[in-house]
Amino acid sequence: MSDLDARKQSILHAVIVEYVRGAEPVGSELLVQKYELGVKSATVRNELAEMSDLGFLEQPHTSAGRIPSDMGYRYYVDRLIVPKEPEQGTRQQVKDVTEEGDALHATLRDTARVLSRLTHLLTVAVTVKNQDVSIRNAVVSALGPKQVLLVLVLSNGHIENRMLECPAGLTLEDVGYANDILASQVATKKLRTMMRSKAPTGGNQATEKLVSSIWTAIRAVTKELTRGILVTEGEEFMLAQPEFQRDTGMLKLLLETLSDSDLLQEAIQRPREGVEAVTIGRENRLETMRQVSVVRNSFFVGETEAGIIALVGPTRMRYERSIPLVHYTARALSDALTKFLG
């Protein structure tokens, strides 16, 4: 990427600020009026043209002003941005919501909702696809003559509940026997182990049926959870963005990606090791995500990566606010999850 002199940097910064604010191409006259650039409009026009030739700006049509290109945004994020740390009220909102949850899924959902409302962007949270996650505790409780509740507590903080039907003739002693089996053969086992595990036999007919139902449920839960948990909040904010309202074809493709959990998880993961926490436009792997930016950060339980929290929005994003806020949110999530589970 070419370097820019001080004047071009100032003009690029101004173009991005104005385009983020108004979602309309930016012309030289506006820049001269609003910014102390020290040159006349004709000089600014020449600078805009040069930066377009260099690839930092684009011109939607010949009579319009300029808009930032993906490369222009990248230059801004890497070299010009002045991060604006979250204000005290914002930090408190994030801290409160991360500390209120008592299970991973609920904590991610509530955190994503708050982050989306603070930024008016789509928030996505996804846990790491990891078959090495273990079952910390497993217990089954009788809810009445016809149902029992299976509760699985995982090492990454996720809690999974399943309602199961009671076999005929099941007694509380049978439920206790099933819990003994769970304690000895399920607790502390890794998910990948349980995927291949067969239900133990023994006990009376009712007990065997209950244990068989429990193992079927555990294998189903294991299959789901090894794909990772995905939470999204704020789709309505994407629909309200001017660029997506103007291009309904692009919006349709984007919505298809957002509705496909596998594609969305792929989009949120870092493209490869060492890649920036921010991917802009064409830097995203998926074709349908080439008109958006993703600001992401990992959160942890202790030293172990547990997942990613991300903001997704148009490339016309307030990076100076979004990047520090996502970083703070990931840190708050890590602190809360480590406190509860580490």
Tab-separated table of C-alpha atoms in Angstrom:
chain	number	residue	atom	x	y	z
A	1	MET	CA	0.000	0.000	0.000
A	2	SER	CA	1.334	3.438	-0.963
A	3	ASP	CA	2.032	5.940	1.778
A	4	LEU	CA	0.263	9.302	1.733
A	5	ASP	CA	1.682	12.716	2.538
A	6	ALA	CA	0.200	14.804	5.348
A	7	ARG	CA	-2.247	16.690	3.102
A	8	LYS	CA	-3.625	13.536	1.511
A	9	GLN	CA	-3.949	11.950	4.936
A	10	SER	CA	-5.970	14.935	6.163
A	11	ILE	CA	-8.223	14.819	3.105
A	12	LEU	CA	-8.735	11.050	3.347
A	13	HIS	CA	-9.590	11.402	7.037
A	14	ALA	CA	-12.101	14.151	6.233
A	15	VAL	CA	-13.711	12.160	3.413
A	16	ILE	CA	-14.186	9.176	5.706
A	17	VAL	CA	-15.635	11.271	8.528
A	18	GLU	CA	-18.123	12.946	6.181
A	19	TYR	CA	-19.097	9.754	4.364
A	20	VAL	CA	-19.613	7.851	7.612
A	21	ARG	CA	-21.816	10.680	8.823
A	22	GLY	CA	-23.904	11.251	5.707
A	23	ALA	CA	-23.637	8.143	3.499
A	24	GLU	CA	-23.304	10.439	0.454
A	25	PRO	CA	-20.293	11.052	-1.852
A	26	VAL	CA	-18.056	13.851	-0.579
A	27	GLY	CA	-17.001	16.745	-2.815
A	28	SER	CA	-14.121	19.197	-2.651
A	29	GLU	CA	-16.359	22.181	-1.870
A	30	LEU	CA	-17.693	20.580	1.287
A	31	LEU	CA	-14.194	19.679	2.455
A	32	VAL	CA	-12.883	23.205	1.918
A	33	GLN	CA	-15.855	24.698	3.779
A	34	LYS	CA	-15.683	22.393	6.805
A	35	TYR	CA	-11.972	21.655	7.199
A	36	GLU	CA	-8.916	23.878	7.494
A	37	LEU	CA	-6.936	22.227	4.731
A	38	GLY	CA	-5.008	25.363	3.764
A	39	VAL	CA	-5.660	24.969	0.037
A	40	LYS	CA	-8.352	25.916	-2.462
A	41	SER	CA	-11.087	23.713	-3.866
A	42	ALA	CA	-9.225	23.074	-7.118
A	43	THR	CA	-6.228	21.686	-5.221
A	44	VAL	CA	-8.494	19.451	-3.152
A	45	ARG	CA	-10.121	18.165	-6.367
A	46	ASN	CA	-6.694	17.291	-7.730
A	47	GLU	CA	-5.801	15.499	-4.502
A	48	LEU	CA	-9.078	13.557	-4.588
A	49	ALA	CA	-8.362	12.521	-8.163
A	50	GLU	CA	-4.845	11.388	-7.276
A	51	MET	CA	-6.094	9.345	-4.319
A	52	SER	CA	-8.690	7.771	-6.587
A	53	ASP	CA	-5.931	6.769	-8.999
A	54	LEU	CA	-3.978	5.303	-6.075
A	55	GLY	CA	-7.015	3.255	-5.010
A	56	PHE	CA	-7.865	5.000	-1.712
A	57	LEU	CA	-11.074	6.586	-3.010
A	58	GLU	CA	-13.810	5.706	-5.484
A	59	GLN	CA	-16.156	7.844	-7.573
A	60	PRO	CA	-19.644	6.263	-7.844
A	61	HIS	CA	-20.380	8.238	-11.030
A	62	THR	CA	-18.683	11.051	-12.902
A	63	SER	CA	-20.746	13.906	-11.459
A	64	ALA	CA	-20.453	12.709	-7.850
A	65	GLY	CA	-17.888	13.303	-5.153
A	66	ARG	CA	-15.723	10.559	-3.712
A	67	ILE	CA	-16.296	7.757	-1.257
A	68	PRO	CA	-13.641	5.697	0.577
A	69	SER	CA	-12.551	2.407	-0.970
A	70	ASP	CA	-11.764	-0.685	1.078
A	71	MET	CA	-8.088	0.286	0.816
A	72	GLY	CA	-8.918	3.787	2.028
A	73	TYR	CA	-10.692	2.405	5.083
A	74	ARG	CA	-7.771	0.025	5.707
A	75	TYR	CA	-5.299	2.908	5.606
A	76	TYR	CA	-7.531	4.844	8.006
A	77	VAL	CA	-7.854	1.943	10.462
A	78	ASP	CA	-4.135	1.130	10.378
A	79	ARG	CA	-2.629	4.637	10.379
A	80	LEU	CA	-5.068	7.480	10.963
A	81	ILE	CA	-7.616	6.294	13.461
A	82	VAL	CA	-7.797	7.951	16.888
A	83	PRO	CA	-9.569	5.370	19.067
A	84	LYS	CA	-12.359	6.667	21.284
A	85	GLU	CA	-12.551	4.513	24.370
A	86	PRO	CA	-16.069	3.683	25.611
A	87	GLU	CA	-17.494	6.229	28.031
A	88	GLN	CA	-18.094	5.299	31.649
A	89	GLY	CA	-21.838	4.756	31.132
A	90	THR	CA	-21.206	2.472	28.166
A	91	ARG	CA	-18.556	0.495	30.039
A	92	GLN	CA	-20.922	0.045	32.954
A	93	GLN	CA	-23.713	-1.258	30.710
A	94	VAL	CA	-21.381	-3.825	29.194
A	95	LYS	CA	-19.887	-4.812	32.563
A	96	ASP	CA	-23.313	-5.220	34.148
A	97	VAL	CA	-24.702	-7.442	31.408
A	98	THR	CA	-21.640	-9.710	31.280
A	99	GLU	CA	-21.781	-10.244	35.039
A	100	GLU	CA	-25.524	-10.872	35.266
A	101	GLY	CA	-25.671	-14.098	33.234
A	102	ASP	CA	-25.387	-17.505	34.876
A	103	ALA	CA	-24.857	-19.513	31.671
A	104	LEU	CA	-22.785	-18.970	28.551
A	105	HIS	CA	-25.644	-18.817	26.048
A	106	ALA	CA	-27.673	-16.320	28.114
A	107	THR	CA	-24.606	-14.172	28.770
A	108	LEU	CA	-23.707	-14.035	25.074
A	109	ARG	CA	-27.298	-13.261	24.058
A	110	ASP	CA	-27.676	-10.411	26.556
A	111	THR	CA	-24.226	-9.000	25.807
A	112	ALA	CA	-24.885	-9.087	22.055
A	113	ARG	CA	-28.186	-7.281	22.556
A	114	VAL	CA	-26.584	-4.471	24.569
A	115	LEU	CA	-23.668	-4.100	22.126
A	116	SER	CA	-26.067	-3.939	19.174
A	117	ARG	CA	-28.176	-1.233	20.783
A	118	LEU	CA	-25.115	0.798	21.707
A	119	THR	CA	-23.752	0.763	18.146
A	120	HIS	CA	-26.851	0.273	15.936
A	121	LEU	CA	-24.962	-2.528	14.217
A	122	LEU	CA	-25.408	-6.274	13.977
A	123	THR	CA	-23.688	-8.134	16.803
A	124	VAL	CA	-22.613	-11.756	16.419
A	125	ALA	CA	-21.213	-13.987	19.143
A	126	VAL	CA	-19.952	-17.483	18.422
A	127	THR	CA	-18.251	-20.047	20.612
A	128	VAL	CA	-15.214	-21.961	19.479
A	129	LYS	CA	-15.951	-25.234	17.719
A	130	ASN	CA	-14.135	-27.475	20.143
A	131	GLN	CA	-14.720	-31.138	20.789
A	132	ASP	CA	-12.299	-30.907	23.718
A	133	VAL	CA	-14.944	-29.113	25.787
A	134	SER	CA	-15.902	-31.425	28.632
A	135	ILE	CA	-19.089	-32.070	30.565
A	136	ARG	CA	-18.460	-30.625	34.007
A	137	ASN	CA	-21.648	-32.008	35.548
A	138	ALA	CA	-24.678	-34.023	34.443
A	139	VAL	CA	-27.821	-34.635	36.455
A	140	VAL	CA	-31.343	-35.856	35.819
A	141	SER	CA	-34.310	-34.771	37.977
A	142	ALA	CA	-37.866	-36.097	38.113
A	143	LEU	CA	-40.459	-33.441	37.297
A	144	GLY	CA	-43.471	-35.687	37.763
A	145	PRO	CA	-44.733	-39.109	36.789
A	146	LYS	CA	-44.193	-38.522	33.051
A	147	GLN	CA	-41.102	-36.308	32.631
A	148	VAL	CA	-37.518	-35.901	33.791
A	149	LEU	CA	-35.121	-33.005	33.191
A	150	LEU	CA	-31.565	-33.670	32.008
A	151	VAL	CA	-29.118	-30.833	32.781
A	152	LEU	CA	-25.611	-30.750	31.299
A	153	VAL	CA	-23.071	-28.169	32.507
A	154	LEU	CA	-20.058	-27.791	30.193
A	155	SER	CA	-16.537	-26.626	30.961
A	156	ASN	CA	-16.983	-23.538	28.736
A	157	GLY	CA	-19.954	-22.360	30.815
A	158	HIS	CA	-22.750	-23.508	28.567
A	159	ILE	CA	-25.757	-25.181	30.209
A	160	GLU	CA	-28.018	-27.446	28.193
A	161	ASN	CA	-31.452	-28.703	29.339
A	162	ARG	CA	-33.450	-31.532	27.814
A	163	MET	CA	-36.928	-32.794	28.742
A	164	LEU	CA	-37.251	-36.580	28.526
A	165	GLU	CA	-40.229	-38.871	28.869
A	166	CYS	CA	-40.310	-41.235	31.846
A	167	PRO	CA	-40.483	-44.963	31.125
A	168	ALA	CA	-43.442	-46.722	32.682
A	169	GLY	CA	-42.856	-47.776	36.268
A	170	LEU	CA	-39.910	-45.409	36.869
A	171	THR	CA	-39.242	-44.712	40.549
A	172	LEU	CA	-37.152	-42.106	42.373
A	173	GLU	CA	-34.702	-44.875	43.179
A	174	ASP	CA	-34.323	-45.466	39.428
A	175	VAL	CA	-33.613	-41.756	38.914
A	176	GLY	CA	-30.978	-41.922	41.631
A	177	TYR	CA	-29.406	-44.943	39.918
A	178	ALA	CA	-29.291	-42.991	36.629
A	179	ASN	CA	-27.559	-40.098	38.396
A	180	ASP	CA	-24.933	-42.482	39.752
A	181	ILE	CA	-24.232	-43.604	36.182
A	182	LEU	CA	-24.025	-39.984	34.992
A	183	ALA	CA	-21.570	-39.148	37.775
A	184	SER	CA	-19.319	-42.080	36.964
A	185	GLN	CA	-19.522	-42.214	33.166
A	186	VAL	CA	-20.408	-38.719	31.933
A	187	ALA	CA	-19.045	-36.101	34.346
A	188	THR	CA	-15.587	-34.800	33.244
A	189	LYS	CA	-15.824	-36.610	29.867
A	190	LYS	CA	-15.029	-34.666	26.679
A	191	LEU	CA	-17.762	-34.099	24.109
A	192	ARG	CA	-15.870	-36.030	21.442
A	193	THR	CA	-15.816	-39.043	23.785
A	194	MET	CA	-19.555	-38.884	24.397
A	195	MET	CA	-20.276	-38.732	20.661
A	196	ARG	CA	-19.040	-42.329	20.379
A	197	SER	CA	-20.221	-43.527	23.771
A	198	LYS	CA	-22.812	-46.292	24.067
A	199	ALA	CA	-25.430	-46.338	26.808
A	200	PRO	CA	-24.471	-48.631	29.677
A	201	THR	CA	-26.774	-51.493	30.560
A	202	GLY	CA	-27.879	-52.737	33.952
A	203	GLY	CA	-30.656	-52.214	36.439
A	204	ASN	CA	-34.310	-52.911	35.786
A	205	GLN	CA	-36.199	-52.347	32.543
A	206	ALA	CA	-37.319	-48.820	33.449
A	207	THR	CA	-33.780	-47.807	34.380
A	208	GLU	CA	-32.337	-49.175	31.150
A	209	LYS	CA	-34.908	-47.256	29.100
A	210	LEU	CA	-34.196	-44.030	30.999
A	211	VAL	CA	-30.425	-44.393	30.611
A	212	SER	CA	-30.856	-45.146	26.904
A	213	SER	CA	-32.956	-41.974	26.491
A	214	ILE	CA	-30.353	-39.951	28.390
A	215	TRP	CA	-27.536	-41.204	26.138
A	216	THR	CA	-29.535	-40.435	22.999
A	217	ALA	CA	-30.093	-36.900	24.285
A	218	ILE	CA	-26.430	-36.455	25.232
A	219	ARG	CA	-25.251	-37.563	21.785
A	220	ALA	CA	-27.726	-35.139	20.145
A	221	VAL	CA	-26.549	-32.274	22.372
A	222	THR	CA	-22.913	-33.149	21.693
A	223	LYS	CA	-23.476	-33.077	17.931
A	224	GLU	CA	-25.092	-29.636	18.181
A	225	LEU	CA	-22.553	-28.122	20.550
A	226	THR	CA	-19.439	-29.252	18.677
A	227	ARG	CA	-20.646	-26.953	15.869
A	228	GLY	CA	-20.436	-23.990	18.262
A	229	ILE	CA	-23.109	-21.708	19.699
A	230	LEU	CA	-24.177	-18.782	17.505
A	231	VAL	CA	-26.007	-15.688	18.763
A	232	THR	CA	-27.083	-12.696	16.639
A	233	GLU	CA	-28.732	-9.433	17.655
A	234	GLY	CA	-29.565	-6.309	15.674
A	235	GLU	CA	-30.501	-7.514	12.198
A	236	GLU	CA	-32.957	-4.617	12.021
A	237	PHE	CA	-30.078	-2.139	12.139
A	238	MET	CA	-28.572	-3.654	8.986
A	239	LEU	CA	-31.866	-3.182	7.157
A	240	ALA	CA	-31.837	0.512	8.069
A	241	GLN	CA	-28.427	1.256	6.521
A	242	PRO	CA	-28.754	3.590	3.481
A	243	GLU	CA	-26.388	1.625	1.236
A	244	PHE	CA	-28.366	-1.569	1.735
A	245	GLN	CA	-31.679	0.175	1.131
A	246	ARG	CA	-30.330	1.498	-2.185
A	247	ASP	CA	-29.065	-1.912	-3.335
A	248	THR	CA	-31.773	-4.485	-2.661
A	249	GLY	CA	-29.839	-7.208	-4.500
A	250	MET	CA	-26.881	-6.811	-2.170
A	251	LEU	CA	-29.238	-6.746	0.817
A	252	LYS	CA	-30.883	-10.007	-0.285
A	253	LEU	CA	-27.528	-11.788	-0.515
A	254	LEU	CA	-26.448	-10.413	2.850
A	255	LEU	CA	-29.662	-11.535	4.545
A	256	GLU	CA	-29.201	-15.023	3.111
A	257	THR	CA	-25.759	-15.180	4.722
A	258	LEU	CA	-27.073	-13.878	8.042
A	259	SER	CA	-29.797	-16.533	8.062
A	260	ASP	CA	-27.339	-19.377	7.375
A	261	SER	CA	-25.672	-20.229	10.692
A	262	ASP	CA	-22.790	-22.145	9.088
A	263	LEU	CA	-21.960	-19.329	6.665
A	264	LEU	CA	-22.221	-16.681	9.381
A	265	GLN	CA	-19.922	-18.621	11.703
A	266	GLU	CA	-17.415	-18.917	8.865
A	267	ALA	CA	-17.641	-15.183	8.212
A	268	ILE	CA	-17.005	-14.249	11.837
A	269	GLN	CA	-14.002	-16.511	12.368
A	270	ARG	CA	-10.620	-14.973	11.632
A	271	PRO	CA	-9.768	-15.820	8.004
A	272	ARG	CA	-6.385	-17.208	9.079
A	273	GLU	CA	-3.926	-16.971	11.926
A	274	GLY	CA	-2.506	-13.494	12.398
A	275	VAL	CA	-5.157	-11.714	10.321
A	276	GLU	CA	-6.368	-8.375	11.638
A	277	ALA	CA	-9.280	-8.233	14.084
A	278	VAL	CA	-10.935	-5.976	11.489
A	279	THR	CA	-11.763	-7.207	7.994
A	280	ILE	CA	-13.036	-4.619	5.546
A	281	GLY	CA	-15.118	-5.272	2.446
A	282	ARG	CA	-13.186	-7.465	0.015
A	283	GLU	CA	-10.924	-8.672	2.811
A	284	ASN	CA	-13.808	-10.913	3.905
A	285	ARG	CA	-13.681	-14.427	2.459
A	286	LEU	CA	-17.365	-14.725	1.592
A	287	GLU	CA	-18.555	-12.981	-1.562
A	288	THR	CA	-21.801	-11.968	0.164
A	289	MET	CA	-19.831	-10.163	2.903
A	290	ARG	CA	-17.775	-7.983	0.550
A	291	GLN	CA	-19.900	-4.896	1.292
A	292	VAL	CA	-19.531	-5.065	5.080
A	293	SER	CA	-16.830	-4.832	7.704
A	294	VAL	CA	-16.361	-7.165	10.651
A	295	VAL	CA	-14.792	-5.948	13.897
A	296	ARG	CA	-14.051	-8.970	16.073
A	297	ASN	CA	-12.262	-9.942	19.242
A	298	SER	CA	-11.814	-13.242	21.049
A	299	PHE	CA	-13.008	-13.876	24.598
A	300	PHE	CA	-11.543	-16.459	26.953
A	301	VAL	CA	-12.174	-18.663	29.940
A	302	GLY	CA	-8.861	-18.399	31.740
A	303	GLU	CA	-6.203	-18.933	29.074
A	304	THR	CA	-8.492	-20.917	26.765
A	305	GLU	CA	-10.213	-19.185	23.857
A	306	ALA	CA	-13.974	-19.630	24.277
A	307	GLY	CA	-15.338	-17.674	21.317
A	308	ILE	CA	-15.545	-14.455	19.317
A	309	ILE	CA	-17.708	-11.355	19.751
A	310	ALA	CA	-18.086	-9.213	16.616
A	311	LEU	CA	-19.803	-6.199	15.138
A	312	VAL	CA	-20.939	-6.431	11.517
A	313	GLY	CA	-21.913	-3.320	9.602
A	314	PRO	CA	-21.362	-1.410	6.396
A	315	THR	CA	-17.779	-0.522	5.530
A	316	ARG	CA	-18.997	2.990	6.379
A	317	MET	CA	-18.531	2.182	10.072
A	318	ARG	CA	-17.378	4.281	13.009
A	319	TYR	CA	-14.202	2.285	13.469
A	320	GLU	CA	-12.767	4.653	16.056
A	321	ARG	CA	-15.638	3.716	18.387
A	322	SER	CA	-16.397	0.155	17.287
A	323	ILE	CA	-12.886	-1.265	17.671
A	324	PRO	CA	-12.304	-0.129	21.288
A	325	LEU	CA	-15.865	-1.091	22.268
A	326	VAL	CA	-15.560	-4.636	20.914
A	327	HIS	CA	-12.172	-4.965	22.605
A	328	TYR	CA	-13.628	-3.811	25.935
A	329	THR	CA	-16.643	-6.114	25.586
A	330	ALA	CA	-14.446	-9.151	24.864
A	331	ARG	CA	-12.322	-8.335	27.895
A	332	ALA	CA	-15.412	-7.948	30.110
A	333	LEU	CA	-16.786	-11.267	28.837
A	334	SER	CA	-13.455	-12.961	29.527
A	335	ASP	CA	-13.298	-11.572	33.062
A	336	ALA	CA	-16.874	-12.646	33.851
A	337	LEU	CA	-16.582	-16.140	32.337
A	338	THR	CA	-13.225	-16.749	34.010
A	339	LYS	CA	-14.657	-15.661	37.345
A	340	PHE	CA	-17.594	-18.035	37.038
A	341	LEU	CA	-15.870	-20.956	35.325
A	342	GLY	CA	-12.109	-20.577	35.418
